[in-house]
Short mmCIF file of C-alpha atoms (C1' of nucleotides) in Angstrom, two decimals:
data_model
loop_
_atom_site.label_atom_id
_atom_site.label_comp_id
_atom_site.label_asym_id
_atom_site.label_seq_id
_atom_site.Cartn_x
_atom_site.Cartn_y
_atom_site.Cartn_z
CA UNK A 1 5.14 -32.34 17.27
CA UNK A 2 1.46 -32.62 16.19
CA UNK A 3 0.77 -31.00 13.02
CA UNK A 4 -1.34 -28.28 13.16
CA UNK A 5 -4.17 -27.12 11.41
CA UNK A 6 -3.27 -24.02 9.44
CA UNK A 7 -5.81 -21.03 9.68
CA UNK A 8 -5.27 -17.46 10.53
CA UNK A 9 -4.38 -16.07 13.91
CA UNK A 10 -7.35 -15.45 16.32
CA UNK A 11 -8.72 -12.04 15.96
CA UNK A 12 -6.90 -11.11 12.82
CA UNK A 13 -8.91 -11.40 9.83
CA UNK A 14 -8.50 -11.50 6.08
CA UNK A 15 -9.96 -8.51 4.14
CA UNK A 16 -11.43 -9.34 0.52
CA UNK A 17 -13.62 -8.14 -1.51
CA UNK A 18 -16.23 -6.58 -1.69
CA UNK A 19 -15.68 -5.47 1.87
CA UNK A 20 -11.81 -4.41 0.66
CA UNK A 21 -13.25 -1.78 -2.11
CA UNK A 22 -15.15 -0.33 1.04
CA UNK A 23 -11.98 0.07 3.18
CA UNK A 24 -10.36 1.51 0.01
CA UNK A 25 -13.08 4.27 -0.47
CA UNK A 26 -13.02 5.52 3.02
CA UNK A 27 -9.25 5.33 3.11
CA UNK A 28 -9.74 7.57 -0.02
CA UNK A 29 -11.75 10.12 1.46
CA UNK A 30 -9.96 10.30 4.65
CA UNK A 31 -6.98 11.06 2.85
CA UNK A 32 -8.81 13.91 0.68
CA UNK A 33 -10.28 15.30 3.90
CA UNK A 34 -6.82 15.77 5.87
CA UNK A 35 -5.26 17.09 2.74
CA UNK A 36 -7.74 20.09 2.86
CA UNK A 37 -6.94 20.76 6.56
CA UNK A 38 -3.32 20.89 5.30
CA UNK A 39 -1.98 17.21 7.01
CA UNK A 40 0.71 15.88 5.41
CA UNK A 41 0.85 11.81 5.81
CA UNK A 42 3.44 10.13 7.85
CA UNK A 43 3.98 6.01 7.72
CA UNK A 44 5.83 4.69 10.88
CA UNK A 45 6.79 1.60 11.37
CA UNK A 46 4.64 -1.36 12.69
CA UNK A 47 7.41 -2.28 15.08
CA UNK A 48 9.09 0.06 17.78
CA UNK A 49 10.94 -0.45 20.85
CA UNK A 50 8.58 -1.49 23.89
CA UNK A 51 9.66 1.38 26.01
CA UNK A 52 8.26 3.54 23.88
CA UNK A 53 4.86 2.39 24.66
CA UNK A 54 5.14 1.87 28.19
CA UNK A 55 6.75 5.51 28.47
CA UNK A 56 3.85 7.55 26.33
CA UNK A 57 0.68 5.62 27.15
CA UNK A 58 1.70 4.90 30.62
CA UNK A 59 3.34 1.63 32.60
CA UNK A 60 0.28 0.81 34.32
CA UNK A 61 -2.30 1.01 31.63
CA UNK A 62 -4.16 -1.73 30.70
CA UNK A 63 -3.09 -1.40 26.88
CA UNK A 64 0.72 -1.77 27.97
CA UNK A 65 0.61 -3.87 31.21
CA UNK A 66 -1.42 -6.85 29.17
CA UNK A 67 -2.55 -6.41 25.82
CA UNK A 68 0.83 -5.75 24.02
CA UNK A 69 2.35 -8.11 21.72
CA UNK A 70 6.27 -7.73 22.47
CA UNK A 71 9.11 -9.83 21.97
CA UNK A 72 12.92 -9.34 22.78
CA UNK A 73 14.78 -8.85 20.05
CA UNK A 74 18.40 -10.34 19.41
CA UNK A 75 20.19 -8.05 21.23
CA UNK A 76 17.88 -8.38 23.92
CA UNK A 77 15.67 -5.31 23.56
CA UNK A 78 12.31 -5.72 23.56
CA UNK A 79 10.15 -4.69 20.25
CA UNK A 80 6.49 -4.52 20.58
CA UNK A 81 3.42 -4.32 17.87
CA UNK A 82 2.30 -0.96 18.26
CA UNK A 83 -1.11 -0.84 20.02
CA UNK A 84 -2.10 2.49 18.96
CA UNK A 85 -0.72 5.29 16.69
CA UNK A 86 0.06 8.43 18.26
CA UNK A 87 3.19 7.33 19.99
CA UNK A 88 5.16 6.25 16.76
CA UNK A 89 4.31 9.27 15.34
CA UNK A 90 5.61 11.61 18.46
CA UNK A 91 8.75 9.53 18.10
CA UNK A 92 8.75 10.40 14.41
CA UNK A 93 8.54 14.10 15.27
CA UNK A 94 10.81 14.17 18.19
CA UNK A 95 13.67 12.36 15.77
CA UNK A 96 12.80 14.61 12.20
CA UNK A 97 11.06 17.75 12.95
CA UNK A 98 12.34 20.71 14.64
CA UNK A 99 10.64 21.70 18.28
CA UNK A 100 9.62 24.95 17.14
CA UNK A 101 7.51 23.85 14.14
CA UNK A 102 3.82 23.00 14.18
CA UNK A 103 3.28 19.86 12.48
CA UNK A 104 -0.08 18.40 11.07
CA UNK A 105 0.03 14.55 10.31
CA UNK A 106 -2.12 11.81 9.17
CA UNK A 107 -1.86 8.10 9.19
CA UNK A 108 -3.49 4.74 8.97
CA UNK A 109 -2.32 1.44 9.00
CA UNK A 110 -2.89 -1.72 11.46
CA UNK A 111 -2.61 -1.74 15.50
CA UNK A 112 -2.17 -4.86 17.76
CA UNK A 113 -3.84 -5.63 21.11
CA UNK A 114 -3.61 -8.85 22.60
CA UNK A 115 -7.26 -8.93 23.67
CA UNK A 116 -10.32 -11.16 23.66
CA UNK A 117 -12.28 -10.59 20.31
CA UNK A 118 -15.61 -9.38 20.45
CA UNK A 119 -17.80 -7.37 18.27
CA UNK A 120 -16.11 -4.28 17.47
CA UNK A 121 -12.62 -5.55 18.56
CA UNK A 122 -9.82 -7.39 16.91
CA UNK A 123 -6.49 -8.10 17.61
CA UNK A 124 -5.13 -6.60 14.70
CA UNK A 125 -7.27 -3.74 14.10
CA UNK A 126 -7.03 -0.82 12.36
CA UNK A 127 -7.06 3.09 12.84
CA UNK A 128 -7.29 6.37 10.69
CA UNK A 129 -5.34 8.70 12.83
CA UNK A 130 -4.62 12.63 13.01
CA UNK A 131 -2.16 14.28 14.92
CA UNK A 132 -1.83 18.37 15.44
CA UNK A 133 1.66 18.71 17.13
CA UNK A 134 1.11 22.27 18.95
CA UNK A 135 0.92 24.04 21.86
CA UNK A 136 -2.22 23.72 24.19
CA UNK A 137 -4.57 25.90 22.46
CA UNK A 138 -8.26 26.09 22.52
CA UNK A 139 -8.66 26.90 18.98
CA UNK A 140 -6.30 24.10 17.87
CA UNK A 141 -8.56 21.42 20.07
CA UNK A 142 -11.83 22.73 18.41
CA UNK A 143 -10.21 22.59 15.02
CA UNK A 144 -9.06 18.96 15.61
CA UNK A 145 -12.68 18.02 16.57
CA UNK A 146 -13.94 19.63 13.48
CA UNK A 147 -11.57 17.54 11.05
CA UNK A 148 -12.89 14.66 13.65
CA UNK A 149 -16.42 15.16 12.26
CA UNK A 150 -15.37 15.98 8.79
CA UNK A 151 -13.55 12.77 8.33
CA UNK A 152 -16.42 10.66 10.15
CA UNK A 153 -18.78 12.50 7.74
CA UNK A 154 -17.03 12.13 4.57
CA UNK A 155 -16.86 8.17 5.32
CA UNK A 156 -20.65 8.62 5.06
CA UNK A 157 -21.41 8.14 8.65
CA UNK A 158 -24.34 10.12 10.04
CA UNK A 159 -25.81 9.24 13.12
CA UNK A 160 -22.86 9.32 15.91
CA UNK A 161 -22.61 11.12 19.11
CA UNK A 162 -19.67 13.43 19.75
CA UNK A 163 -19.13 13.34 23.75
CA UNK A 164 -16.39 15.91 25.27
CA UNK A 165 -14.89 16.30 28.66
CA UNK A 166 -11.70 17.81 30.01
CA UNK A 167 -9.14 16.14 32.06
CA UNK A 168 -7.37 19.47 33.00
CA UNK A 169 -3.69 19.38 33.32
CA UNK A 170 -1.30 17.37 35.36
CA UNK A 171 -1.97 19.10 38.18
CA UNK A 172 -5.96 19.02 37.90
CA UNK A 173 -5.62 15.22 37.46
CA UNK A 174 -3.65 14.52 40.26
CA UNK A 175 -6.32 16.52 42.29
CA UNK A 176 -9.25 14.59 40.59
CA UNK A 177 -7.31 11.64 41.58
CA UNK A 178 -6.83 12.27 45.16
CA UNK A 179 -9.84 14.18 45.44
CA UNK A 180 -11.76 10.94 44.12
CA UNK A 181 -9.96 8.13 46.25
CA UNK A 182 -10.89 10.67 49.40
CA UNK A 183 -14.63 10.86 48.42
CA UNK A 184 -14.85 7.10 47.48
CA UNK A 185 -13.14 5.48 50.11
CA UNK A 186 -15.89 5.15 52.91
CA UNK A 187 -17.73 3.50 50.42
CA UNK A 188 -15.23 0.96 48.90
CA UNK A 189 -17.00 -2.11 50.50
CA UNK A 190 -19.99 -1.50 48.75
CA UNK A 191 -18.22 -1.03 44.96
CA UNK A 192 -18.02 -3.91 42.62
CA UNK A 193 -14.66 -6.42 42.92
CA UNK A 194 -13.85 -4.18 39.18
CA UNK A 195 -14.44 -0.88 40.91
CA UNK A 196 -12.32 -2.24 44.15
CA UNK A 197 -9.35 -3.01 41.76
CA UNK A 198 -9.75 0.46 40.20
CA UNK A 199 -9.51 1.95 43.42
CA UNK A 200 -6.19 1.08 43.09
CA UNK A 201 -5.07 1.35 39.61
CA UNK A 202 -7.51 3.65 37.95
CA UNK A 203 -9.90 5.73 40.12
CA UNK A 204 -10.98 7.50 37.43
CA UNK A 205 -12.45 4.50 35.50
CA UNK A 206 -15.04 3.99 38.34
CA UNK A 207 -17.02 7.02 36.98
CA UNK A 208 -17.49 5.19 33.80
CA UNK A 209 -18.65 1.36 35.67
CA UNK A 210 -21.71 0.32 34.26
CA UNK A 211 -23.29 -1.31 37.59
CA UNK A 212 -26.02 0.46 39.25
CA UNK A 213 -24.64 0.15 42.91
CA UNK A 214 -21.19 1.99 41.41
CA UNK A 215 -23.26 4.59 39.81
CA UNK A 216 -25.07 5.43 42.52
CA UNK A 217 -22.28 5.92 44.68
CA UNK A 218 -20.71 8.15 41.98
CA UNK A 219 -23.65 10.33 41.92
CA UNK A 220 -23.03 11.03 45.25
CA UNK A 221 -19.29 12.45 44.93
CA UNK A 222 -18.49 15.71 43.18
CA UNK A 223 -17.90 16.00 39.52
CA UNK A 224 -14.60 15.79 38.47
CA UNK A 225 -14.85 19.24 37.30
CA UNK A 226 -15.34 20.86 40.57
CA UNK A 227 -11.64 20.06 41.25
CA UNK A 228 -10.50 21.86 37.97
CA UNK A 229 -8.04 25.01 38.34
CA UNK A 230 -9.43 28.29 36.52
CA UNK A 231 -6.94 28.27 34.02
CA UNK A 232 -8.54 24.48 33.07
CA UNK A 233 -11.84 25.28 33.30
CA UNK A 234 -11.39 28.42 31.51
CA UNK A 235 -9.35 26.33 28.77
CA UNK A 236 -12.60 23.67 27.83
CA UNK A 237 -14.97 26.66 28.08
CA UNK A 238 -12.72 27.99 25.48
CA UNK A 239 -13.15 25.07 23.37
CA UNK A 240 -16.62 24.35 23.81
CA UNK A 241 -17.31 28.15 22.62
CA UNK A 242 -15.20 27.50 19.27
CA UNK A 243 -17.25 24.25 18.71
CA UNK A 244 -20.49 26.28 19.22
CA UNK A 245 -19.71 29.02 16.93
CA UNK A 246 -18.96 26.28 14.26
CA UNK A 247 -22.01 24.66 14.56
CA UNK A 248 -20.70 21.31 15.79
CA UNK A 249 -23.22 19.56 17.75
CA UNK A 250 -21.48 17.68 20.91
CA UNK A 251 -22.45 16.76 24.64
CA UNK A 252 -20.52 17.81 27.28
CA UNK A 253 -19.84 14.41 29.15
CA UNK A 254 -18.50 15.19 32.99
CA UNK A 255 -17.88 11.52 33.33
CA UNK A 256 -15.85 10.66 30.12
CA UNK A 257 -12.50 9.41 30.90
CA UNK A 258 -9.47 7.95 28.61
CA UNK A 259 -7.62 5.10 29.43
CA UNK A 260 -4.06 6.48 28.41
CA UNK A 261 -1.74 8.61 30.72
CA UNK A 262 -0.87 10.91 28.11
CA UNK A 263 -4.14 12.90 27.58
CA UNK A 264 -4.92 16.37 29.18
CA UNK A 265 -7.21 18.89 28.63
CA UNK A 266 -9.56 18.06 25.91
CA UNK A 267 -10.86 14.64 25.50
CA UNK A 268 -13.55 13.01 23.25
CA UNK A 269 -15.17 10.14 21.97
CA UNK A 270 -17.67 9.40 19.72
CA UNK A 271 -20.01 6.69 19.85
CA UNK A 272 -22.44 5.21 17.45
CA UNK A 273 -25.88 3.71 18.24
CA UNK A 274 -25.29 0.44 16.24
CA UNK A 275 -22.52 -0.45 17.54
CA UNK A 276 -22.95 -3.00 20.51
CA UNK A 277 -21.14 -3.01 23.57
CA UNK A 278 -17.97 -1.37 22.12
CA UNK A 279 -19.84 1.70 20.94
CA UNK A 280 -16.53 4.18 20.63
CA UNK A 281 -16.04 4.66 16.92
CA UNK A 282 -13.40 7.21 17.32
CA UNK A 283 -11.81 8.81 20.16
CA UNK A 284 -9.05 11.40 20.85
CA UNK A 285 -7.87 14.12 22.55
CA UNK A 286 -5.07 16.49 23.66
CA UNK A 287 -1.73 14.95 24.95
CA UNK A 288 1.40 15.77 26.68
CA UNK A 289 4.17 12.87 26.33
CA UNK A 290 7.84 12.79 26.93
CA UNK A 291 10.18 11.51 24.31
CA UNK A 292 13.75 11.45 25.35
CA UNK A 293 14.54 14.65 26.41
CA UNK A 294 11.73 16.41 24.35
CA UNK A 295 8.27 17.08 25.68
CA UNK A 296 5.84 17.01 22.74
CA UNK A 297 2.14 18.24 22.97
CA UNK A 298 -0.31 18.00 20.98
CA UNK A 299 -4.24 17.13 19.79
CA UNK A 300 -5.11 13.99 17.88
CA UNK A 301 -7.85 11.53 17.52
CA UNK A 302 -8.11 7.84 15.85
CA UNK A 303 -11.11 6.29 14.11
CA UNK A 304 -11.30 2.41 14.85
CA UNK A 305 -11.87 1.17 10.96
CA UNK A 306 -13.82 -2.01 11.92
CA UNK A 307 -16.02 0.04 14.22
CA UNK A 308 -16.55 2.34 11.53
CA UNK A 309 -17.47 -0.23 8.77
CA UNK A 310 -19.97 -1.59 11.56
CA UNK A 311 -21.68 1.45 12.05
CA UNK A 312 -22.02 2.37 8.31
CA UNK A 313 -23.38 -1.01 7.57
CA UNK A 314 -25.88 -0.26 10.36
CA UNK A 315 -26.79 2.62 8.81
CA UNK A 316 -27.32 0.67 5.78
CA UNK A 317 -24.51 1.97 3.73
CA UNK A 318 -24.32 -0.30 0.50
CA UNK A 319 -20.94 -1.69 -0.77
CA UNK A 320 -19.09 -0.50 -3.53
CA UNK A 321 -19.97 -2.03 -6.81
CA UNK A 322 -18.06 -5.33 -8.13
CA UNK A 323 -15.53 -5.18 -10.61
CA UNK A 324 -14.67 -2.67 -13.39
CA UNK A 325 -14.41 -4.93 -16.07
CA UNK A 326 -15.71 -3.53 -19.27
CA UNK A 327 -14.26 -5.77 -22.41
CA UNK A 328 -13.68 -9.69 -22.27
CA UNK A 329 -11.53 -10.99 -25.17
CA UNK A 330 -12.50 -14.20 -25.94
CA UNK A 331 -10.40 -16.60 -27.78
CA UNK A 332 -11.17 -19.71 -29.85
CA UNK A 333 -7.61 -21.49 -30.40
CA UNK A 334 -4.25 -20.89 -28.70
CA UNK A 335 -3.04 -18.62 -31.34
CA UNK A 336 -5.99 -16.26 -31.06
CA UNK A 337 -5.34 -16.37 -27.28
CA UNK A 338 -1.95 -14.79 -27.82
CA UNK A 339 -2.91 -12.28 -30.04
CA UNK A 340 -6.11 -11.39 -27.67
CA UNK A 341 -3.35 -10.85 -24.94
CA UNK A 342 -1.39 -8.46 -26.77
CA UNK A 343 -4.73 -6.32 -27.52
CA UNK A 344 -5.59 -6.72 -23.94
CA UNK A 345 -2.56 -5.01 -23.06
CA UNK A 346 -3.00 -2.34 -25.49
CA UNK A 347 -6.91 -2.05 -24.11
CA UNK A 348 -5.12 -1.78 -20.56
CA UNK A 349 -2.88 0.92 -21.55
CA UNK A 350 -5.55 3.09 -22.66
CA UNK A 351 -7.34 2.68 -18.98
CA UNK A 352 -9.67 0.09 -20.21
CA UNK A 353 -10.16 -2.42 -17.65
CA UNK A 354 -10.63 -5.92 -19.34
CA UNK A 355 -10.05 -9.81 -18.98
CA UNK A 356 -8.99 -12.77 -20.95
CA UNK A 357 -9.19 -16.41 -19.77
CA UNK A 358 -6.54 -17.61 -17.26
CA UNK A 359 -6.39 -21.20 -19.21
CA UNK A 360 -8.32 -22.88 -22.16
CA UNK A 361 -11.71 -22.44 -22.10
CA UNK A 362 -14.44 -23.24 -24.65
CA UNK A 363 -15.98 -20.35 -26.35
CA UNK A 364 -19.27 -21.04 -24.34
CA UNK A 365 -17.17 -21.08 -20.82
CA UNK A 366 -15.75 -17.45 -22.16
CA UNK A 367 -19.21 -16.29 -22.44
CA UNK A 368 -20.21 -17.17 -19.05
CA UNK A 369 -17.53 -16.01 -17.85
CA UNK A 370 -17.71 -12.19 -19.56
CA UNK A 371 -21.61 -11.98 -18.67
CA UNK A 372 -20.77 -12.79 -15.09
CA UNK A 373 -17.52 -10.29 -15.23
CA UNK A 374 -19.96 -7.44 -15.89
CA UNK A 375 -18.20 -6.75 -18.67
CA UNK A 376 -19.66 -4.65 -21.63
CA UNK A 377 -18.40 -6.15 -24.44
CA UNK A 378 -16.99 -9.17 -25.52
CA UNK A 379 -14.02 -9.31 -28.47
CA UNK A 380 -14.13 -12.59 -30.34
CA UNK A 381 -11.28 -14.21 -32.06
CA UNK A 382 -10.84 -17.53 -33.73
CA UNK A 383 -9.39 -19.19 -36.56
CA UNK A 384 -11.43 -17.18 -39.10
CA UNK A 385 -10.92 -14.13 -37.72
CA UNK A 386 -7.07 -14.61 -37.28
CA UNK A 387 -7.24 -15.68 -41.15
CA UNK A 388 -9.23 -12.95 -42.35
CA UNK A 389 -7.84 -10.43 -39.79
CA UNK A 390 -11.03 -9.20 -38.21
CA UNK A 391 -12.27 -9.41 -34.77
CA UNK A 392 -15.80 -9.64 -33.53
CA UNK A 393 -17.25 -7.36 -31.43
CA UNK A 394 -20.09 -8.33 -29.33
CA UNK A 395 -22.46 -6.20 -27.12
CA UNK A 396 -23.74 -8.14 -24.45
CA UNK A 397 -26.87 -6.15 -23.51
CA UNK A 398 -28.22 -6.25 -26.80
CA UNK A 399 -26.40 -9.22 -28.22
CA UNK A 400 -25.78 -7.45 -31.58
CA UNK A 401 -22.19 -8.48 -33.51
CA UNK A 402 -20.10 -7.11 -35.97
CA UNK A 403 -17.06 -8.01 -37.35
CA UNK A 404 -14.13 -5.30 -37.60
CA UNK A 405 -11.08 -5.05 -38.93
CA UNK A 406 -8.09 -5.67 -36.22
CA UNK A 407 -6.64 -2.41 -36.81
CA UNK A 408 -10.17 -0.70 -35.71
CA UNK A 409 -10.71 -2.51 -32.80
CA UNK A 410 -9.44 -0.25 -30.15
CA UNK A 411 -11.38 2.72 -31.84
CA UNK A 412 -14.45 0.65 -31.90
CA UNK A 413 -14.11 -0.27 -28.65
CA UNK A 414 -13.85 3.43 -27.51
CA UNK A 415 -16.78 4.58 -29.45
CA UNK A 416 -19.20 1.93 -27.66
CA UNK A 417 -17.95 2.40 -24.05
CA UNK A 418 -18.15 6.14 -24.39
CA UNK A 419 -15.99 8.88 -22.71
CA UNK A 420 -13.41 7.11 -20.93
CA UNK A 421 -11.75 8.68 -17.99
CA UNK A 422 -12.79 6.02 -15.43
CA UNK A 423 -15.93 5.31 -13.30
CA UNK A 424 -15.97 6.47 -9.77
"C1'" G B 1 -7.83 -12.94 32.22
"C1'" U B 2 -13.40 -14.26 33.17
"C1'" G B 3 -18.60 -16.23 31.53
"C1'" A B 4 -22.51 -17.56 28.41
"C1'" G B 5 -23.97 -19.71 23.33
"C1'" C B 6 -22.48 -22.12 18.82
"C1'" G B 7 -18.72 -25.69 15.51
"C1'" U B 8 -21.70 -30.78 9.26
"C1'" A B 9 -19.33 -28.73 1.57
"C1'" G B 10 -16.75 -22.29 -0.46
"C1'" C B 11 -21.56 -19.86 1.82
"C1'" U B 12 -26.81 -20.40 4.39
"C1'" C B 13 -28.42 -24.73 6.54
"C1'" A B 14 -31.15 -29.79 6.95
"C1'" G B 15 -29.72 -34.57 9.46
"C1'" U B 16 -35.82 -37.66 13.44
"C1'" C B 17 -35.33 -42.12 19.39
"C1'" G B 18 -27.83 -43.08 18.55
"C1'" G B 19 -28.54 -47.20 13.09
"C1'" U B 20 -26.49 -48.87 6.57
"C1'" U B 21 -22.40 -45.54 1.22
"C1'" A B 22 -23.86 -38.01 5.49
"C1'" G B 23 -28.03 -34.66 2.49
"C1'" A B 24 -30.43 -29.86 -0.16
"C1'" G B 25 -30.33 -24.99 -2.01
"C1'" C B 26 -26.61 -21.06 -3.60
"C1'" G B 27 -21.96 -20.98 -5.41
"C1'" A B 28 -18.01 -23.38 -8.59
"C1'" C B 29 -16.49 -26.23 -12.75
"C1'" A B 30 -18.25 -28.95 -17.40
"C1'" G B 31 -21.85 -30.81 -21.02
"C1'" G B 32 -27.19 -29.74 -23.58
"C1'" U B 33 -24.55 -30.75 -32.49
"C1'" U B 34 -19.97 -27.02 -35.41
"C1'" G B 35 -17.84 -20.99 -32.47
"C1'" U B 36 -21.29 -17.27 -28.66
"C1'" G B 37 -23.80 -15.41 -22.36
"C1'" G B 38 -27.66 -14.27 -18.73
"C1'" C B 39 -33.42 -18.34 -18.27
"C1'" C B 40 -33.69 -23.72 -18.03
"C1'" C B 41 -31.72 -29.10 -18.03
"C1'" U B 42 -28.04 -32.81 -16.67
"C1'" G B 43 -23.57 -33.96 -14.88
"C1'" U B 44 -19.27 -33.45 -11.62
"C1'" A B 45 -15.95 -31.92 -7.95
"C1'" G B 46 -16.08 -30.61 -3.23
"C1'" G B 47 -16.93 -33.11 4.03
"C1'" U B 48 -10.55 -35.66 8.65
"C1'" C B 49 -19.58 -33.76 10.44
"C1'" G B 50 -13.22 -28.43 14.21
"C1'" C B 51 -9.73 -31.88 16.82
"C1'" G B 52 -8.68 -35.55 20.74
"C1'" G B 53 -10.75 -39.03 24.18
"C1'" G B 54 -14.79 -41.87 26.54
"C1'" U B 55 -19.88 -44.52 26.59
"C1'" U B 56 -21.92 -48.06 22.94
"C1'" C B 57 -22.77 -53.91 18.71
"C1'" G B 58 -22.91 -48.78 16.73
"C1'" A B 59 -21.50 -41.63 17.37
"C1'" G B 60 -22.58 -36.07 13.31
"C1'" U B 61 -26.13 -37.28 17.09
"C1'" C B 62 -24.56 -38.84 24.01
"C1'" C B 63 -20.53 -37.76 28.00
"C1'" C B 64 -15.68 -35.20 28.79
"C1'" G B 65 -11.59 -32.64 27.62
"C1'" U B 66 -9.31 -29.59 23.66
"C1'" C B 67 -9.12 -25.71 19.88
"C1'" G B 68 -11.92 -22.45 17.32
"C1'" C B 69 -15.67 -18.84 16.50
"C1'" U B 70 -19.57 -15.30 18.36
"C1'" C B 71 -21.27 -12.09 22.45
"C1'" A B 72 -20.48 -10.05 27.00
"C1'" C B 73 -17.17 -8.56 31.28
"C1'" C B 74 -12.47 -6.17 31.68
"C1'" C B 75 -10.69 -2.50 28.30
"C1'" C B 76 -9.97 0.52 24.46
"C1'" A B 77 -10.69 2.97 18.53
#
RNA sequence: GUGAGCGUAGCUCAGUCGGUUAGAGCGACAGGUUGUGGCCCUGUAGGUCGCGGGUUCGAGUCCCGUCGCUCACCCCA
């Protein structure tokens, strides 16, 4: 048993300041935006039974076949770390919500996929997600897209592209799949090895291939839309019409494909030019999933947090400022330290962020620390102040100092800091 | 799963043709007369040179393997 160096697990990273502050801000704005659309929060477990994902996402999908972290429970039944958020939310709906109710939900948290890490791709990644559980209706789909756009704007993102397409219903999907197989069959030898594999596993993906040779061949096949039933065509046209009325800019992307089996009808993807190869910052669509005996329909989307952060940084978004410390309590001597801690707690009770040294330090060291913390005020207390029952208040910008009776300190601090009530 | 590029201090990096005790800047900590910050000066701590093997009198440096990181393929948010 050789000792192994302790490190974080590949593809799973620590999140610390100042980035953590940016995450907090984005999550807060996400929640606010969702609330304006009347959504409720749901937090589902990170671990589910593996079958939930294989059935809902599709057994042959890449995610289920080779990207899931799964392991047997003591009983032998297999568990899995969730690779995406929708399945768990729908499981919750099937267990806890009446089938007749429309449900509007949002969630956020970590997801796990065993992929090779890359720019904008981690093994633990985080999504902000929304699910509107409701029957197929173009207006519902359009509202979901509107919320998608609002969520990204609220996060501060400007420069994204919304690409929309439809998969049609299950009948359409079958017709497209079969039709494409027929059309592509003669060209099979000319397709790249990946596409020859896709021909069997996931024909639609061939539409997405980046190789010139494959693109040329795909260009000669009819667009998937030609296989759509009249009803499906009319459905997506209505979605587009409502989006136009909302003034939402989007591009119809006839070759846009999604990788999970549950999608039907409207699908979309949001890309960002700053992202590199993994350029989808968000994606969503309408879906139908069978959970046990219940068939659940809805429309939803997920935003990739890590990618959103990258995109924001490419747009030059700044990180939030440093800590919110406003007062530093400096002590000379142990007696004064203890007295300061008590005062610090009183200040904190009033909402004033303040710090005391965690160990014995010279006054000089404490002053340095105070300046570095960004505090505006230092309260100094030593033997002399203890004897006289005073505290020295120093304003760091001006260097002005005055001695105050200890009982007056709270009032004086309030006066100097001005109206409280939290900085943004 | 496949391919390419990179691994030297907390961070950014230097390290000559293979040659002595591996360096700098920033950061951290401490000091610069009594109890006073920023600037400045001085000092201190911090390194299994990713890890293992090989070549060599001698390896941070060359070779092989391995692990990790990064980017791309694949796939997806």
